[in-house]
Amino acid sequence: MALPFSAGLGLKLACAEEIDTDRLGTFTGEVERRGSPRETVAAKARLGMEALGLPLGLASEGSFGPHPVLLFVPGTEELMVFIDDELGIEVCERLVSTETNYASVSAASIDNLQGFLRQVKFPSHALIVRANRPQSVASAGESAALNQNGAGKILKGLRSIEQLEKAIQQCQAQSEDGLALVQTDMRAHMNPTRMRLIRKLAVKLTRRLQKLCELCQCPGWGLTGVEPGLPCGLCGFPSDAARFEIYSCPRCDHEAKLPRQDGLTHVDPGACQRCNP
Ligand SMILES: [Zn+2]
Ligand SMILES: [Zn+2]
C-alpha cells in the first residue's frame, strides 16, 4: 500500500504496530465481527489514527466465500478506506475478484493432501488447522485449550510440512470424527495472493483520491452507485442491470449520472423479465 500512496499522492505510510485488529473480529471466528465489512474497515483505520495521533487513516478489510455472481466459484472482496479528518471525508474503494486461494479440506493425515497443497499454494501461502468436529467442552475436559466458541485449538500461520503434519495429528485427536480441518490462512501477511490484490486496490484508491470534485475541489470524486433499468435489446423493457453510473463527491452534494463506462446500452433478451420471464 505504501508505494501507490507515496507515488500517487505524496503520502508517507506509518504503521500502527501495536494494534490488535483481532478485537474487531477474526476470519477463524474466535472473535465475531460485529459490524459490516465497511464499518469494520473504518473502525480499523480509526484505531490506527488514534494510536499514531494522525488526522489521516488507511485500512483494508477482506471477506471470502462464494463469489457474489459466479456462485460456485470462491471469491474475495477487498475494501480499502481512506479517512481525512481535516477534510471530513471517508473514501472507500472495493475490489471483487476470483483471484483467491480460499479453500478448505478435512483430512485424517497429510498423505492425501498433495493436490490440495498445490491448489492453495502451500507453503508460500500459510494454512490453518483445527478440529473438524470439536469435542464439546465437557468431554474435552481441558477447557484451557478451548476458545470462547468451544471450537478447540486453532493453529494458524503454518508454513512447513512438519508444522502441518504435527498440527493435523494434534487437531484430529481433539475432533469427534477423528478428522482435522485444514483451511487457507486468509490473513494478508500470510497470503501473497491477497497482498497482490491489496496492492491493486491501493492503486485504485490512489487514483480515486487524485480525482477532485469540480465544485468544491475535494479529493475522492468517484463511482458511488448505479441506477438500474438497462433496457432489453429486443423489447426495450427495463432490466435490473445498471443503466447509469452515479459519481459523487465525498464532501459536498455534487453528483453526476453518467452512461455505463463499459458502453453497454442493452441487455440480452435472455436476461429480460418480459422476453424470458
Ligand atoms: Zn425484452
Ligand atoms: Zn464536492
PDB file of C-alpha atoms in Angstrom, residues 107-223:
ATOM      1  CA  ALA A 107      -8.200 -34.914   6.495  1.00  0.00           C
ATOM      2  CA  ALA A 108      -7.024 -37.709   8.744  1.00  0.00           C
ATOM      3  CA  SER A 109      -3.412 -37.335   7.676  1.00  0.00           C
ATOM      4  CA  ILE A 110      -1.172 -35.345   5.401  1.00  0.00           C
ATOM      5  CA  ASP A 111      -0.825 -38.266   2.965  1.00  0.00           C
ATOM      6  CA  ASN A 112      -3.620 -37.466   0.523  1.00  0.00           C
ATOM      7  CA  LEU A 113      -3.258 -33.694   0.605  1.00  0.00           C
ATOM      8  CA  GLN A 114      -0.734 -33.230  -2.235  1.00  0.00           C
ATOM      9  CA  GLY A 115      -3.341 -31.913  -4.692  1.00  0.00           C
ATOM     10  CA  PHE A 116      -4.883 -29.589  -2.112  1.00  0.00           C
ATOM     11  CA  LEU A 117      -1.498 -28.237  -1.036  1.00  0.00           C
ATOM     12  CA  ARG A 118      -0.619 -27.434  -4.638  1.00  0.00           C
ATOM     13  CA  GLN A 119      -4.009 -25.804  -5.225  1.00  0.00           C
ATOM     14  CA  VAL A 120      -3.715 -23.494  -2.168  1.00  0.00           C
ATOM     15  CA  LYS A 121      -0.066 -22.643  -2.977  1.00  0.00           C
ATOM     16  CA  PHE A 122       1.412 -24.103   0.199  1.00  0.00           C
ATOM     17  CA  PRO A 123       3.962 -23.299   1.596  1.00  0.00           C
ATOM     18  CA  SER A 124       4.230 -19.784   0.110  1.00  0.00           C
ATOM     19  CA  HIS A 125       0.678 -19.366   1.440  1.00  0.00           C
ATOM     20  CA  ALA A 126       0.129 -20.420   5.059  1.00  0.00           C
ATOM     21  CA  LEU A 127      -2.520 -22.807   6.389  1.00  0.00           C
ATOM     22  CA  ILE A 128      -4.713 -23.066   9.478  1.00  0.00           C
ATOM     23  CA  VAL A 129      -5.595 -26.347  11.170  1.00  0.00           C
ATOM     24  CA  ARG A 130      -8.380 -27.053  13.671  1.00  0.00           C
ATOM     25  CA  ALA A 131     -10.548 -29.985  14.759  1.00  0.00           C
ATOM     26  CA  ASN A 132     -13.156 -30.847  12.107  1.00  0.00           C
ATOM     27  CA  ARG A 133     -15.805 -31.564  14.759  1.00  0.00           C
ATOM     28  CA  PRO A 134     -14.524 -30.169  18.038  1.00  0.00           C
ATOM     29  CA  GLN A 135     -15.331 -32.222  21.119  1.00  0.00           C
ATOM     30  CA  SER A 136     -17.678 -30.407  23.486  1.00  0.00           C
ATOM     31  CA  VAL A 137     -16.124 -28.507  26.386  1.00  0.00           C
ATOM     32  CA  ALA A 138     -17.338 -31.124  28.865  1.00  0.00           C
ATOM     33  CA  SER A 139     -15.850 -34.127  27.094  1.00  0.00           C
ATOM     34  CA  ALA A 140     -12.649 -32.347  26.176  1.00  0.00           C
ATOM     35  CA  GLY A 141     -12.038 -31.673  29.866  1.00  0.00           C
ATOM     36  CA  GLU A 142      -9.175 -29.309  29.366  1.00  0.00           C
ATOM     37  CA  SER A 143     -11.129 -26.098  28.859  1.00  0.00           C
ATOM     38  CA  ALA A 144      -7.937 -24.070  28.740  1.00  0.00           C
ATOM     39  CA  ALA A 145      -7.271 -25.469  25.289  1.00  0.00           C
ATOM     40  CA  LEU A 146     -10.625 -24.236  24.048  1.00  0.00           C
ATOM     41  CA  ASN A 147     -11.558 -20.748  22.968  1.00  0.00           C
ATOM     42  CA  GLN A 148     -14.830 -18.930  23.724  1.00  0.00           C
ATOM     43  CA  ASN A 149     -16.694 -20.732  20.950  1.00  0.00           C
ATOM     44  CA  GLY A 150     -15.537 -24.133  22.143  1.00  0.00           C
ATOM     45  CA  ALA A 151     -14.089 -24.621  18.669  1.00  0.00           C
ATOM     46  CA  GLY A 152     -10.931 -26.217  20.021  1.00  0.00           C
ATOM     47  CA  LYS A 153      -7.435 -25.064  19.411  1.00  0.00           C
ATOM     48  CA  ILE A 154      -6.825 -23.239  16.105  1.00  0.00           C
ATOM     49  CA  LEU A 155      -3.272 -23.438  14.814  1.00  0.00           C
ATOM     50  CA  LYS A 156      -2.507 -20.580  12.432  1.00  0.00           C
ATOM     51  CA  GLY A 157       0.270 -19.478  10.128  1.00  0.00           C
ATOM     52  CA  LEU A 158       1.559 -22.983   9.328  1.00  0.00           C
ATOM     53  CA  ARG A 159       4.237 -22.832   6.639  1.00  0.00           C
ATOM     54  CA  SER A 160       6.137 -26.090   6.726  1.00  0.00           C
ATOM     55  CA  ILE A 161       5.206 -29.732   6.146  1.00  0.00           C
ATOM     56  CA  GLU A 162       6.486 -30.583   9.637  1.00  0.00           C
ATOM     57  CA  GLN A 163       4.289 -27.954  11.298  1.00  0.00           C
ATOM     58  CA  LEU A 164       1.309 -29.019   9.214  1.00  0.00           C
ATOM     59  CA  GLU A 165       1.746 -32.719   9.986  1.00  0.00           C
ATOM     60  CA  LYS A 166       2.030 -32.065  13.708  1.00  0.00           C
ATOM     61  CA  ALA A 167      -1.000 -29.749  13.665  1.00  0.00           C
ATOM     62  CA  ILE A 168      -3.158 -32.330  11.852  1.00  0.00           C
ATOM     63  CA  GLN A 169      -2.244 -35.021  14.407  1.00  0.00           C
ATOM     64  CA  GLN A 170      -2.953 -32.684  17.294  1.00  0.00           C
ATOM     65  CA  CYS A 171      -6.309 -31.446  15.965  1.00  0.00           C
ATOM     66  CA  GLN A 172      -7.682 -34.779  14.784  1.00  0.00           C
ATOM     67  CA  ALA A 173      -7.155 -36.095  18.317  1.00  0.00           C
ATOM     68  CA  GLN A 174      -9.472 -33.293  19.517  1.00  0.00           C
ATOM     69  CA  SER A 175     -12.127 -33.984  16.898  1.00  0.00           C
ATOM     70  CA  GLU A 176     -15.170 -36.223  17.391  1.00  0.00           C
ATOM     71  CA  ASP A 177     -14.789 -37.681  13.892  1.00  0.00           C
ATOM     72  CA  GLY A 178     -11.005 -38.024  14.060  1.00  0.00           C
ATOM     73  CA  LEU A 179     -10.516 -35.510  11.258  1.00  0.00           C
ATOM     74  CA  ALA A 180      -8.627 -32.264  11.145  1.00  0.00           C
ATOM     75  CA  LEU A 181      -9.951 -29.291   9.163  1.00  0.00           C
ATOM     76  CA  VAL A 182      -7.220 -27.736   7.016  1.00  0.00           C
ATOM     77  CA  GLN A 183      -8.006 -24.196   5.827  1.00  0.00           C
ATOM     78  CA  THR A 184      -6.185 -21.457   3.977  1.00  0.00           C
ATOM     79  CA  ASP A 185      -4.853 -18.709   6.247  1.00  0.00           C
ATOM     80  CA  MET A 186      -6.500 -15.606   4.804  1.00  0.00           C
ATOM     81  CA  ARG A 187      -4.642 -13.051   6.931  1.00  0.00           C
ATOM     82  CA  ALA A 188      -2.893 -10.740   4.467  1.00  0.00           C
ATOM     83  CA  HIS A 189       0.629 -11.185   5.858  1.00  0.00           C
ATOM     84  CA  MET A 190       0.268 -14.963   5.385  1.00  0.00           C
ATOM     85  CA  ASN A 191      -1.206 -14.770   1.894  1.00  0.00           C
ATOM     86  CA  PRO A 192       0.758 -13.302  -1.053  1.00  0.00           C
ATOM     87  CA  THR A 193      -2.281 -13.616  -3.362  1.00  0.00           C
ATOM     88  CA  ARG A 194      -4.164 -11.265  -1.053  1.00  0.00           C
ATOM     89  CA  MET A 195      -1.178  -8.941  -0.870  1.00  0.00           C
ATOM     90  CA  ARG A 196      -1.272  -8.564  -4.667  1.00  0.00           C
ATOM     91  CA  LEU A 197      -4.972  -7.731  -4.609  1.00  0.00           C
ATOM     92  CA  ILE A 198      -4.430  -5.227  -1.810  1.00  0.00           C
ATOM     93  CA  ARG A 199      -1.721  -3.566  -3.899  1.00  0.00           C
ATOM     94  CA  LYS A 200      -4.140  -3.365  -6.853  1.00  0.00           C
ATOM     95  CA  LEU A 201      -6.822  -1.873  -4.628  1.00  0.00           C
ATOM     96  CA  ALA A 202      -4.355   0.670  -3.211  1.00  0.00           C
ATOM     97  CA  VAL A 203      -3.661   1.823  -6.784  1.00  0.00           C
ATOM     98  CA  LYS A 204      -7.415   2.094  -7.429  1.00  0.00           C
ATOM     99  CA  LEU A 205      -7.965   4.133  -4.245  1.00  0.00           C
ATOM    100  CA  THR A 206      -4.995   6.382  -5.035  1.00  0.00           C
ATOM    101  CA  ARG A 207      -6.430   7.130  -8.481  1.00  0.00           C
ATOM    102  CA  ARG A 208      -9.791   7.912  -6.908  1.00  0.00           C
ATOM    103  CA  LEU A 209      -8.161  10.349  -4.465  1.00  0.00           C
ATOM    104  CA  GLN A 210      -6.392  12.070  -7.359  1.00  0.00           C
ATOM    105  CA  LYS A 211      -9.776  12.994  -8.821  1.00  0.00           C
ATOM    106  CA  LEU A 212     -11.168  16.249  -7.430  1.00  0.00           C
ATOM    107  CA  CYS A 213     -14.778  17.332  -7.194  1.00  0.00           C
ATOM    108  CA  GLU A 214     -15.300  20.027  -9.820  1.00  0.00           C
ATOM    109  CA  LEU A 215     -17.435  22.086  -7.434  1.00  0.00           C
ATOM    110  CA  CYS A 216     -15.536  22.019  -4.134  1.00  0.00           C
ATOM    111  CA  GLN A 217     -12.132  20.604  -5.226  1.00  0.00           C
ATOM    112  CA  CYS A 218     -12.290  17.874  -2.589  1.00  0.00           C
ATOM    113  CA  PRO A 219     -10.298  14.710  -3.465  1.00  0.00           C
ATOM    114  CA  GLY A 220     -12.127  11.407  -3.866  1.00  0.00           C
ATOM    115  CA  TRP A 221     -14.591  12.021  -6.699  1.00  0.00           C
ATOM    116  CA  GLY A 222     -15.754   8.643  -7.973  1.00  0.00           C
ATOM    117  CA  LEU A 223     -18.305   5.931  -8.608  1.00  0.00           C
TER     118      LEU A 223
END
